[in-house]
């Protein structure tokens, strides 16, 4: 599995064992955060990521499960934090909190917690994670803010834990400013528990291996991953590839233009030509743009090595300052995913010119991530995100997948747990027939989720979706998937505004299906028939799109 | 009954993909008699009866004197993997039939564009929505609509459905709709199998519950048929004892429970082997082990730490990406945490389109079998390679009951050798090498998932093919100590006899510790205790031998996940509740490093493990077969590129304490132990062989 590199001193078996163990530690930290957390966006949506860093803040390993967007941001933000804190002021037991959108992940709600790891008095590395906090004040997370000041507290880089104990001033500040302080502070404790789990395992590991720190091992691991990525990039024909697409936007469509340059063993993505920053909360800061851009590049290159900071070295991303992908303060950012989750599609379309058999048709992104707020049937206040995924794009050799977390690996909101905690009745959560784009290989289906308010007080609902008028497109002759829909009592509502849901109201959401791949006329008859028997495709669509029944 | 159990003979049976192993424990002679016969895949019962006949004959004993027969089987697992289960339908709440397909919506590989998920066991066309609705409190929101059941039942009739899963939302809180639907189904179709989710898994969380219930329905007709044929065949031979099975939790369950919840038999065979390994490890004073079981079809690996195997509350079957969590079908049943790969003696070797050698995961199994069995197989397998390399004795495979044909093996491996442009023995070596590599890789992944450095464990090896390959796997992993217990070839069958009767019972109740209604908690516990005692009674466990282990799943209020807090007794006083609070804090701290001060605590679930006694390990595990001992011989054995003249001994000729060094082959009826050059070994008092490999010397065969 691991490539042999000349400069590596350790034999590959030993390096492999050590490397995999570090990954296992990151996995254990991930499970710790998941299991200790209080917010449903963590426990049900997996909206967080953990990773391990060396003394210089370089990301050595990332876990098996995490959000590529968060992991890409961590690769930049932890190095930034490490650079900005004088080494001699770092203390064992302290943990630093970062939520500045322009330095972290592009949204105040994402809390990045960085813990220096000490073996005795020696700094050996950093544990870090980023987790979406349920509420930091301001308006409910949404797309309709006009400045970031509406979106909650922006904190300076500061210690959240001092000597292992909560920083009382910060905790009190958060408590006073959050609608759900117990959940937010409980999650912060879970974030610390995850970093301390990594600390415990790394220190045991260093003792067992008789290594003073992670430096030497980190250098080897990063080198192996970098070389694997460079080799993988050489398998993509060099050249300039351009693509563009348009999204619904808030009040007006957003244009995303990518210029992908593959040169020898490097890739540069330039977003010149992209729309200027938007007056509403759908802007995406440069760290997050970077993360959502390197992710599809790795998917296409598929390096024969585990992914870490080394993988990212041959990749460069630039977006014009003042654009929707690199906004200036105080741009509003609350629904950045309504733009960022299109980036993989525009990258795939560009690379389809170079490696048409290694990309997929448009996915049903962005995931619907509405925020629901109100008072539960148990009398407690809640502000919680819901996760509804669309279809995953059709492939050159196989159908897409229905309802899959992509590009962020969100899990879907479960029905029974949700109803046990929130005053709603979910009336339907089901695939939508004909929502997968037709093609030789059909797109994955989107889902309909219909729920009704069962409470006597109004609920606040920040809608947060896109693709109402821009459905996911197909590739190589494949057709588009179905667009998204959002209806309140049967009437369409704005896809990014915050609305009030009155007692008894019925809210209906449909996530987009994904695009198809290849000419639908060439789809195997047996596959069309199976789709019909299972109701993934209706008879009228089969006749119209696949010519079924004509021959 | 008690007297009977002590004095009577016991049979353990492990049905693998290739071999069925039978072990008879005879307390009168304190002896183990074992046999290994080919599995009969078309009807595994025949193989079991063949094996039982053989062993009873060798022991000159009668089945009438056998008190119990306990067996492990991978039949349920294989039915799911090979999609050989019943034609199954799902009745579910209208509007929610796709939960089975969309699952958690979670990707198992962050960077793969070629992700695939297993096709649901029930295709969408047979997932039928029923108009009904219960809410989270168990209140009926929409009464079960009989008019929507009728078309569903018509569809079931039209499609020739054999088994139905019923899973409605929130049925754990109120099962009446599921019960009513099941009743109407049985009324109209008396022969139909019906599984309802509140009976299989009364637990919140729609996806794990529906997935488990559907899998249960899918395997039920097959498993019930199998069990009744087994009962019939055994009673026809005079067996009047108790027939029991190993469940995936490593304990034993009787036929009535197995018929009701056959899904709890998934991975039952491997669980028995692991149970035996853990027990043996404790006897040997070795608590950190890597158990390595290699049979004819698959190899299983399980890490044992502090004398106990890992446990998992959710088990995945039929993974499409063999090492990727999330790529299989989840079953929410407590089970032993092990990794299984398609690498066994019967694994077929071939060259792929790039001309590279691939071994497995498909196996020639018992039919047509490896080429050297001479029963129809002609494809090259691992066993054929082992034979050509001199590891196996063609006249003493399975104690000579299954003579091997070297010419056929040579012909089969010869086809590979042509493609590889190498001499036959070199090609055989490449097969041996490749299969060792893939097993070592699986071991590494499994140990790494637990964060364990595999080099610091010892390899405890068993299964028919295990002791041939153990040294090669160990040296790749940097493990220097290999233990081959006596009866290694039939250890899983023996494990069946070491397993406890065990029932895992649970009841959800959500209670705030600050306002705990002690009487209510004790009423829940009382109910569980009554059920547990009744189940143990049914299983013939005497009152004095009962072991009841209590625990509570607890969490901070607002968390989703709980930690399991073992308690000596269910708290009855305010002081006991305070102690419970401290105990929770302690367990939480041990697990996650720290407590959260001032956060309210909740009890979520009360659990009871009701178990019988741990059966004793017989004084000697030494295996007695009727075959007479032979004099030591010498034969050429290939280690890497060269053949070395290697002494060959019979295991029964070695006495306790004896020391030896490699190269050496030690043969016994149940298997062959290969001691590579440079390794040293000794036999301990329990009859286990301990090998110490030369540091790195044996990599690539020395």
PDB file of C-alpha atoms in Angstrom, chain B residues 634-637 643-647 663:
ATOM      1  CA  UNK B 634      12.724 -36.604   6.813  1.00  0.00           C
ATOM      2  CA  UNK B 635      11.351 -34.900   3.706  1.00  0.00           C
ATOM      3  CA  UNK B 636      12.367 -31.937   1.558  1.00  0.00           C
ATOM      4  CA  UNK B 637      10.436 -28.799   2.475  1.00  0.00           C
ATOM      5  CA  UNK B 643      14.257 -27.129  -0.420  1.00  0.00           C
ATOM      6  CA  UNK B 644      15.678 -28.082   2.964  1.00  0.00           C
ATOM      7  CA  UNK B 645      15.772 -31.640   4.273  1.00  0.00           C
ATOM      8  CA  UNK B 646      13.430 -31.283   7.207  1.00  0.00           C
ATOM      9  CA  UNK B 647      12.694 -33.725  10.008  1.00  0.00           C
ATOM     10  CA  UNK B 663      13.367 -26.519  10.337  1.00  0.00           C
TER      11      UNK B 663
END
